[in-house]
Amino acid sequence: MKLATKDLLRLATIGSVDDGKSTLIGRLLVDTRQLFDDQLDAVVAASEKRGVGDLDLSFVTDGLRAEREQGITIDVAYRYASTPSRKFIIADCPGHVQYTSNMATGASTADLALVVMDVAHGIKEQTRRHLCIAALLGVHSLIVCVNKMDKVDWSQSAFQREVDEVQSLSSELGFKSVTIIPVSALLGDNVVDPSKNTPWYEGPSVLSALETSDAGSWARTTRGARLPIQWVLRQSGGGRTYAGMIDGNAFHVGDAVTLLPANIETKIRAINSGSGERGEAGVGLSVDLDLDDETDAGRGDLIASAPLPTVTKELTATIIWFGDQPLVEGQRLRLKHTTKVTPVRVQAITGVMDIETLVIDESSTLTTNQIGLATLVTADPLVVDDYRDNRVTGSFVLIDVVTNATVAAGMVGRASFF
Amino acid sequence: MTTTPLRAPRTADHLDLLESHAIFILREVVAECERPVLLFSGGKDSAVLLHLALKAFAPQQLPFPVLHIDTGQNFPEVLRYRDEQAASLGVKLLVAKVQDSIDQGKVADPGPMGSRNRLQTVTLLDAINDNGFDAAFGGARRDEDKARAKERILSFRDGFGQWDPRRQRPELWQLYQGKVNPGEHLRAFPLSDWTELDIWQYIEREQMELPEIYFAHERDVLLRDDMWLAVGPFVEPRPGETVERRVVRFRTVGDANCTGAVDSPADTIAAIIEEIAIANVSERGATRADDRFSETAMEDRKREGYF
Ligand SMILES: Nc1nc2c(ncn2[C@@H]2O[C@H](COP(=O)(O)OP(=O)(O)OP(=O)(O)O)[C@@H](O)[C@H]2O)c(=O)[nH]1
Ligand SMILES: [Mg+2]
């Protein structure tokens, strides 16, 4: 059985706490028979034990003791599913504001966000924050579930009010594809099959929207091939090859490439991969490249084809700050970008986003879970693309120098709405 | 007749991408950590992991040793496979024995028939400590268990080897950052996104060897806690239990006294793939007594520093 990359969809659930994300994923997995008998039995037993009914669907993904005790999701659960049309990697993310960094973790590798909102409450602040983060992370497609329709007696006008609100916010944030569905995660309406309770709704169910949505957007770019060097392999004949995972466009044998930041031009002599030599290798493949010229390149350097990325020690970047203490100007941290780790200093913080209005306010600090703009200066040169051109060479994390904790997600440049 | 030209473009399939991602993780961790080690049980997942590790650094030798935590209650076929693989692949094999931890008085002896499953955490953490390992690769997959489904690819462990599921490091994109302070370490799970089916399809594609207990064979077994346990030095019939000879295979490999066999005629990889594709019971549900103690058995063990 051979599957092309487009047959895999990575999705993340987002939205505010208690709006029904885990229940929806549980419903989707149960109704498409993705659970083994023993797994379903265990969810039933846990529901009974905790006195939350016959079957608490959120327990399918809320697997930690504390999550079941408190009835909330704390960290991302990854689940794997497949239907005849495609495979899915599902990241069920937490909604609580305290766990925003975990939501960002789940969304950072997603092609699509499955947004869940409570029809009675509309778009809450945390829903807006999640949508902003998803937009910044470059998720282009949304499936928005207007949930708990059972609680408003399947009211079309209640649904329509949310449709208008969602459409205006998602166009402001620049999402390319938005499907809005009235559902009851609890009862299963419009999750797998169309519901009789919503005769006025003619769109797809959640499952069919997932099966037909655009996949692979994560990796799509037209701006050059990139190979951040991870490791130098010494070949038996005495030569060296450069190992790493490809991003952006494909490399071909014979391609003219540039080694950066040294700016050495050379050609690709051979491409080796886990299953032998190749003439061509594209995004997501781990390879090692044999180059025409001997160089002293190493880990942290980058092999690129035109158009070339920028070599710089100063970045203008969008930052999502996760640290417990505020980020302040002059602060020193470590930065990891592709395969390079370098000391970094915050030169200036130039703005913070007001989640309610999407307006950039002036600020010289960023507090926990705030999104802002900053200028950073690094000790060593970085080889970067704008995040919107390349998610790999455009992204970085900031690391606390004492605890080694990851304290921020960074994206080179700024989004158009930001 | 046509032959495939060597340099024909070939699109990447699902297994290529899983393989590539795992290789990427292996290289990142080795580059960022001082002293990695690979935990090798002789089971199918750790066999795939070792296979990938060799690919990641070929033609160089594996830049780290492999470590087996020997509970003393293993299937002999698995121990033989472990030693043969280490020798033929040319990797450095370290063995840490639970029996030594018992002899040193660090853990109580549960007796010849008692389970040593939980004790191996102590042996594992001591081996990590004594050797100064700062990263340990494991073959765990997120589809195995609800607590594993929550774990990061690089999972931080404190000075006591504990996993704190409430305070995991954010793990954005594929920026795996593995820096730890002395005494702390990482567990790295390159197979996180693989499913049981992916593992078998990869084993088939790569024509890998596995211990023979994965394939259908005749064996004396007895029924205990709804599972067929292999009768042998670690499992003897208790009053009321009867020994039967059945055609079985093992879906996972663990200690002989807590790993159940399944009735199966599947004696080839292709037949196993067919069997798994339509299975109604999960891998651990079918075969692991150690997960049946409580609702959160795996989470509890992981918090203590288990694999
Ligand atoms: N009436 C009704 N209740 C629902 C529906 N979907 C979910 N719920 C209930 O809403 C509560 C919260 O559901 P969860 O699925 O845990 O919410 P969540 O979005 O995953 O929450 P976090 O992960 O903590 O952010 C539970 O009590 C569910 O039973 C629905 O369609 N109708
Ligand atoms: Mg949830």
Tab-separated table of N, CA, C and O in Angstrom, chain B residues 103-185:
chain	number	residue	atom	x	y	z
B	103	ASP	N	19.950	-7.715	44.360
B	103	ASP	CA	21.089	-8.144	45.174
B	103	ASP	C	21.676	-6.990	45.978
B	103	ASP	O	22.164	-7.175	47.090
B	104	GLN	N	21.628	-5.786	45.415
B	104	GLN	CA	22.159	-4.621	46.127
B	104	GLN	C	21.194	-4.107	47.192
B	104	GLN	O	21.473	-3.124	47.870
B	105	GLY	N	20.017	-4.740	47.267
B	105	GLY	CA	19.046	-4.337	48.280
B	105	GLY	C	18.276	-3.074	47.925
B	105	GLY	O	17.614	-2.481	48.774
B	106	LYS	N	18.358	-2.670	46.664
B	106	LYS	CA	17.665	-1.430	46.294
B	106	LYS	C	16.177	-1.649	46.092
B	106	LYS	O	15.379	-0.729	46.224
B	107	VAL	N	15.832	-2.852	45.694
B	107	VAL	CA	14.411	-3.180	45.554
B	107	VAL	C	14.182	-4.545	46.183
B	107	VAL	O	15.092	-5.372	46.246
B	108	ALA	N	12.955	-4.758	46.649
B	108	ALA	CA	12.629	-6.030	47.290
B	108	ALA	C	12.454	-7.114	46.233
B	108	ALA	O	11.973	-6.848	45.135
B	109	ASP	N	12.864	-8.329	46.590
B	109	ASP	CA	12.725	-9.452	45.665
B	109	ASP	C	11.275	-9.938	45.658
B	109	ASP	O	10.762	-10.351	46.699
B	110	PRO	N	10.612	-9.862	44.512
B	110	PRO	CA	9.217	-10.307	44.483
B	110	PRO	C	9.078	-11.822	44.380
B	110	PRO	O	7.955	-12.323	44.258
B	111	GLY	N	10.200	-12.549	44.449
B	111	GLY	CA	10.134	-14.011	44.337
B	111	GLY	C	10.193	-14.438	42.887
B	111	GLY	O	9.991	-13.620	41.990
B	112	PRO	N	10.466	-15.728	42.673
B	112	PRO	CA	10.709	-16.196	41.299
B	112	PRO	C	9.506	-15.993	40.367
B	112	PRO	O	9.686	-15.787	39.179
B	113	MET	N	8.298	-16.042	40.903
B	113	MET	CA	7.121	-15.908	40.045
B	113	MET	C	6.571	-14.474	40.036
B	113	MET	O	5.736	-14.137	39.228
B	114	GLY	N	7.050	-13.648	40.960
B	114	GLY	CA	6.501	-12.296	41.081
B	114	GLY	C	6.929	-11.398	39.929
B	114	GLY	O	7.966	-11.614	39.309
B	115	SER	N	6.137	-10.369	39.660
B	115	SER	CA	6.435	-9.487	38.541
B	115	SER	C	7.567	-8.528	38.880
B	115	SER	O	7.598	-7.931	39.956
B	116	ARG	N	8.467	-8.409	37.947
B	116	ARG	CA	9.568	-7.457	38.123
B	116	ARG	C	9.386	-6.232	37.245
B	116	ARG	O	10.283	-5.416	37.099
B	117	ASN	N	8.189	-6.147	36.641
B	117	ASN	CA	7.950	-5.095	35.668
B	117	ASN	C	8.220	-3.706	36.231
B	117	ASN	O	8.890	-2.875	35.635
B	118	ARG	N	7.677	-3.466	37.416
B	118	ARG	CA	7.799	-2.136	37.996
B	118	ARG	C	9.200	-1.876	38.539
B	118	ARG	O	9.661	-0.743	38.598
B	119	LEU	N	9.878	-2.960	38.935
B	119	LEU	CA	11.219	-2.820	39.508
B	119	LEU	C	12.218	-2.297	38.487
B	119	LEU	O	13.213	-1.680	38.830
B	120	GLN	N	11.933	-2.569	37.206
B	120	GLN	CA	12.953	-2.214	36.220
B	120	GLN	C	13.169	-0.714	36.113
B	120	GLN	O	14.200	-0.267	35.618
B	121	THR	N	12.212	0.088	36.600
B	121	THR	CA	12.401	1.536	36.592
B	121	THR	C	13.641	1.907	37.402
B	121	THR	O	14.430	2.761	36.993
B	122	VAL	N	13.803	1.241	38.555
B	122	VAL	CA	14.955	1.523	39.414
B	122	VAL	C	16.257	1.179	38.678
B	122	VAL	O	17.210	1.966	38.655
B	123	THR	N	16.271	0.009	38.063
B	123	THR	CA	17.462	-0.429	37.333
B	123	THR	C	17.773	0.523	36.172
B	123	THR	O	18.925	0.888	35.932
B	124	LEU	N	16.713	0.946	35.484
B	124	LEU	CA	16.877	1.868	34.357
B	124	LEU	C	17.451	3.206	34.819
B	124	LEU	O	18.428	3.715	34.245
B	125	LEU	N	16.868	3.778	35.875
B	125	LEU	CA	17.331	5.090	36.329
B	125	LEU	C	18.761	5.010	36.856
B	125	LEU	O	19.564	5.915	36.632
B	126	ASP	N	19.095	3.902	37.540
B	126	ASP	CA	20.473	3.725	38.006
B	126	ASP	C	21.440	3.625	36.829
B	126	ASP	O	22.532	4.204	36.852
B	127	ALA	N	21.042	2.883	35.798
B	127	ALA	CA	21.922	2.731	34.633
B	127	ALA	C	22.133	4.083	33.946
B	127	ALA	O	23.239	4.416	33.508
B	128	ILE	N	21.079	4.873	33.862
B	128	ILE	CA	21.188	6.202	33.250
B	128	ILE	C	22.134	7.069	34.076
B	128	ILE	O	23.028	7.733	33.552
B	129	ASN	N	21.942	7.019	35.401
B	129	ASN	CA	22.766	7.789	36.314
B	129	ASN	C	24.231	7.372	36.283
B	129	ASN	O	25.135	8.188	36.134
B	130	ASP	N	24.460	6.052	36.435
B	130	ASP	CA	25.824	5.535	36.533
B	130	ASP	C	26.622	5.802	35.264
B	130	ASP	O	27.828	6.025	35.308
B	131	ASN	N	25.960	5.758	34.126
B	131	ASN	CA	26.660	5.974	32.864
B	131	ASN	C	26.673	7.441	32.444
B	131	ASN	O	27.256	7.787	31.426
B	132	GLY	N	25.969	8.277	33.189
B	132	GLY	CA	25.905	9.690	32.834
B	132	GLY	C	25.167	9.951	31.534
B	132	GLY	O	25.462	10.922	30.828
B	133	PHE	N	24.192	9.118	31.198
B	133	PHE	CA	23.417	9.360	29.977
B	133	PHE	C	22.529	10.586	30.173
B	133	PHE	O	21.901	10.755	31.225
B	134	ASP	N	22.476	11.462	29.162
B	134	ASP	CA	21.568	12.615	29.255
B	134	ASP	C	20.399	12.505	28.283
B	134	ASP	O	19.538	13.383	28.246
B	135	ALA	N	20.369	11.443	27.503
B	135	ALA	CA	19.218	11.222	26.623
B	135	ALA	C	19.073	9.729	26.388
B	135	ALA	O	20.055	9.033	26.153
B	136	ALA	N	17.841	9.241	26.477
B	136	ALA	CA	17.587	7.824	26.226
B	136	ALA	C	16.496	7.701	25.169
B	136	ALA	O	15.383	8.200	25.363
B	137	PHE	N	16.838	7.101	24.030
B	137	PHE	CA	15.842	6.870	22.982
B	137	PHE	C	14.978	5.679	23.365
B	137	PHE	O	15.494	4.646	23.805
B	138	GLY	N	13.674	5.838	23.187
B	138	GLY	CA	12.771	4.720	23.423
B	138	GLY	C	11.860	4.521	22.224
B	138	GLY	O	11.655	5.436	21.427
B	139	GLY	N	11.310	3.319	22.124
B	139	GLY	CA	10.465	2.996	20.969
B	139	GLY	C	8.982	3.204	21.224
B	139	GLY	O	8.158	2.707	20.471
B	140	ALA	N	8.624	3.955	22.282
B	140	ALA	CA	7.202	4.126	22.609
B	140	ALA	C	6.470	4.870	21.492
B	140	ALA	O	7.032	5.744	20.846
B	141	ARG	N	5.220	4.477	21.295
B	141	ARG	CA	4.373	5.120	20.293
B	141	ARG	C	3.157	5.719	20.989
B	141	ARG	O	2.659	5.176	21.954
B	142	ARG	N	2.646	6.820	20.445
B	142	ARG	CA	1.514	7.497	21.084
B	142	ARG	C	0.215	6.716	20.929
B	142	ARG	O	-0.724	6.949	21.669
B	143	ASP	N	0.145	5.798	19.985
B	143	ASP	CA	-1.116	5.068	19.817
B	143	ASP	C	-1.231	3.907	20.811
B	143	ASP	O	-2.242	3.236	20.865
B	144	GLU	N	-0.184	3.692	21.620
B	144	GLU	CA	-0.191	2.543	22.522
B	144	GLU	C	-1.074	2.730	23.742
B	144	GLU	O	-1.627	1.771	24.265
B	145	ASP	N	-1.131	3.958	24.239
B	145	ASP	CA	-1.763	4.169	25.533
B	145	ASP	C	-2.132	5.637	25.681
B	145	ASP	O	-1.488	6.499	25.106
B	146	LYS	N	-3.161	5.920	26.488
B	146	LYS	CA	-3.655	7.288	26.622
B	146	LYS	C	-2.677	8.226	27.322
B	146	LYS	O	-2.731	9.433	27.119
B	147	ALA	N	-1.779	7.698	28.151
B	147	ALA	CA	-0.769	8.568	28.765
B	147	ALA	C	0.371	8.838	27.778
B	147	ALA	O	0.871	9.953	27.671
B	148	ARG	N	0.741	7.806	27.022
B	148	ARG	CA	1.759	8.027	25.992
B	148	ARG	C	1.265	9.018	24.950
B	148	ARG	O	2.050	9.768	24.379
B	149	ALA	N	-0.055	9.037	24.705
B	149	ALA	CA	-0.629	9.944	23.710
B	149	ALA	C	-0.407	11.396	24.081
B	149	ALA	O	-0.536	12.292	23.267
B	150	LYS	N	-0.079	11.625	25.345
B	150	LYS	CA	0.091	12.980	25.855
B	150	LYS	C	1.549	13.418	25.876
B	150	LYS	O	1.852	14.539	26.264
B	151	GLU	N	2.445	12.519	25.587
B	151	GLU	CA	3.851	12.827	25.856
B	151	GLU	C	4.533	13.491	24.665
B	151	GLU	O	4.267	13.166	23.515
B	152	ARG	N	5.437	14.396	24.957
B	152	ARG	CA	6.213	15.056	23.914
B	152	ARG	C	7.169	14.067	23.252
B	152	ARG	O	7.518	13.035	23.835
B	153	ILE	N	7.663	14.446	22.085
B	153	ILE	CA	8.670	13.622	21.411
B	153	ILE	C	9.969	13.657	22.214
B	153	ILE	O	10.588	12.622	22.448
B	154	LEU	N	10.366	14.844	22.666
B	154	LEU	CA	11.461	14.917	23.633
B	154	LEU	C	10.838	15.174	24.994
B	154	LEU	O	10.266	16.238	25.237
B	155	SER	N	10.939	14.194	25.879
B	155	SER	CA	10.237	14.257	27.144
B	155	SER	C	11.238	14.477	28.271
B	155	SER	O	12.117	13.654	28.512
B	156	PHE	N	11.076	15.589	28.948
B	156	PHE	CA	12.023	16.001	29.973
B	156	PHE	C	11.837	15.179	31.257
B	156	PHE	O	10.719	14.944	31.691
B	157	ARG	N	12.927	14.749	31.842
B	157	ARG	CA	12.892	14.036	33.128
B	157	ARG	C	13.772	14.779	34.124
B	157	ARG	O	14.906	15.138	33.805
B	158	ASP	N	13.257	14.963	35.341
B	158	ASP	CA	14.013	15.688	36.355
B	158	ASP	C	15.095	14.800	36.973
B	158	ASP	O	15.322	13.672	36.532
B	159	GLY	N	15.749	15.310	38.013
B	159	GLY	CA	16.858	14.596	38.636
B	159	GLY	C	16.451	13.244	39.218
B	159	GLY	O	17.306	12.401	39.492
B	160	PHE	N	15.159	13.018	39.418
B	160	PHE	CA	14.681	11.730	39.913
B	160	PHE	C	14.076	10.873	38.800
B	160	PHE	O	13.452	9.848	39.068
B	161	GLY	N	14.252	11.340	37.567
B	161	GLY	CA	13.743	10.562	36.433
B	161	GLY	C	12.254	10.703	36.214
B	161	GLY	O	11.664	10.002	35.406
B	162	GLN	N	11.626	11.622	36.945
B	162	GLN	CA	10.160	11.709	36.885
B	162	GLN	C	9.667	12.478	35.665
B	162	GLN	O	10.281	13.440	35.233
B	163	TRP	N	8.527	12.041	35.182
B	163	TRP	CA	7.793	12.749	34.126
B	163	TRP	C	6.686	13.534	34.790
B	163	TRP	O	5.914	12.975	35.573
B	164	ASP	N	6.601	14.838	34.530
B	164	ASP	CA	5.510	15.633	35.069
B	164	ASP	C	4.606	16.058	33.929
B	164	ASP	O	4.896	17.012	33.211
B	165	PRO	N	3.476	15.347	33.749
B	165	PRO	CA	2.622	15.657	32.604
B	165	PRO	C	1.997	17.043	32.675
B	165	PRO	O	1.505	17.545	31.680
B	166	ARG	N	2.025	17.678	33.836
B	166	ARG	CA	1.454	19.024	33.937
B	166	ARG	C	2.448	20.097	33.536
B	166	ARG	O	2.067	21.253	33.375
B	167	ARG	N	3.694	19.767	33.462
B	167	ARG	CA	4.681	20.787	33.119
B	167	ARG	C	5.607	20.307	32.009
B	167	ARG	O	6.818	20.265	32.164
B	168	GLN	N	5.026	19.952	30.887
B	168	GLN	CA	5.873	19.541	29.770
B	168	GLN	C	6.355	20.789	29.034
B	168	GLN	O	5.655	21.788	28.945
B	169	ARG	N	7.547	20.695	28.466
B	169	ARG	CA	8.054	21.819	27.679
B	169	ARG	C	7.210	21.981	26.412
B	169	ARG	O	6.867	20.987	25.783
B	170	PRO	N	6.928	23.223	26.025
B	170	PRO	CA	6.306	23.394	24.713
B	170	PRO	C	7.223	22.783	23.654
B	170	PRO	O	8.451	22.812	23.815
B	171	GLU	N	6.628	22.200	22.622
B	171	GLU	CA	7.446	21.583	21.563
B	171	GLU	C	6.895	22.065	20.234
B	171	GLU	O	5.943	21.500	19.706
B	172	LEU	N	7.472	23.153	19.751
B	172	LEU	CA	6.897	23.813	18.589
B	172	LEU	C	7.552	23.350	17.303
B	172	LEU	O	8.760	23.146	17.242
B	173	TRP	N	6.735	23.253	16.266
B	173	TRP	CA	7.188	22.815	14.957
B	173	TRP	C	8.028	21.543	15.108
B	173	TRP	O	7.666	20.642	15.841
B	174	GLN	N	9.177	21.533	14.425
B	174	GLN	CA	10.069	20.396	14.647
B	174	GLN	C	11.379	20.899	15.240
B	174	GLN	O	12.457	20.410	14.953
B	175	LEU	N	11.220	21.914	16.096
B	175	LEU	CA	12.387	22.478	16.773
B	175	LEU	C	12.571	21.735	18.090
B	175	LEU	O	12.105	22.166	19.134
B	176	TYR	N	13.200	20.574	18.015
B	176	TYR	CA	13.394	19.751	19.192
B	176	TYR	C	14.598	20.271	19.945
B	176	TYR	O	15.710	20.251	19.429
B	177	GLN	N	14.367	20.790	21.153
B	177	GLN	CA	15.520	21.311	21.889
B	177	GLN	C	15.740	20.444	23.112
B	177	GLN	O	14.847	20.225	23.909
B	178	GLY	N	16.967	19.922	23.209
B	178	GLY	CA	17.225	18.855	24.152
B	178	GLY	C	18.208	19.209	25.244
B	178	GLY	O	18.846	18.343	25.826
B	179	LYS	N	18.318	20.482	25.544
B	179	LYS	CA	19.291	20.882	26.554
B	179	LYS	C	18.773	20.551	27.957
B	179	LYS	O	17.642	20.862	28.298
B	180	VAL	N	19.612	19.876	28.754
B	180	VAL	CA	19.235	19.601	30.141
B	180	VAL	C	20.405	19.948	31.058
B	180	VAL	O	21.551	20.016	30.614
B	181	ASN	N	20.114	20.161	32.330
B	181	ASN	CA	21.156	20.402	33.318
B	181	ASN	C	21.677	19.067	33.845
B	181	ASN	O	20.999	18.044	33.723
B	182	PRO	N	22.889	19.081	34.453
B	182	PRO	CA	23.455	17.823	34.949
B	182	PRO	C	22.487	17.112	35.901
B	182	PRO	O	21.837	17.757	36.734
B	183	GLY	N	22.375	15.788	35.761
B	183	GLY	CA	21.476	15.005	36.598
B	183	GLY	C	20.105	14.803	35.970
B	183	GLY	O	19.428	13.828	36.235
B	184	GLU	N	19.681	15.758	35.149
B	184	GLU	CA	18.407	15.607	34.439
B	184	GLU	C	18.664	14.840	33.146
B	184	GLU	O	19.806	14.711	32.712
B	185	HIS	N	17.614	14.332	32.556
B	185	HIS	CA	17.808	13.726	31.236
B	185	HIS	C	16.541	13.798	30.406
B	185	HIS	O	15.503	14.268	30.863
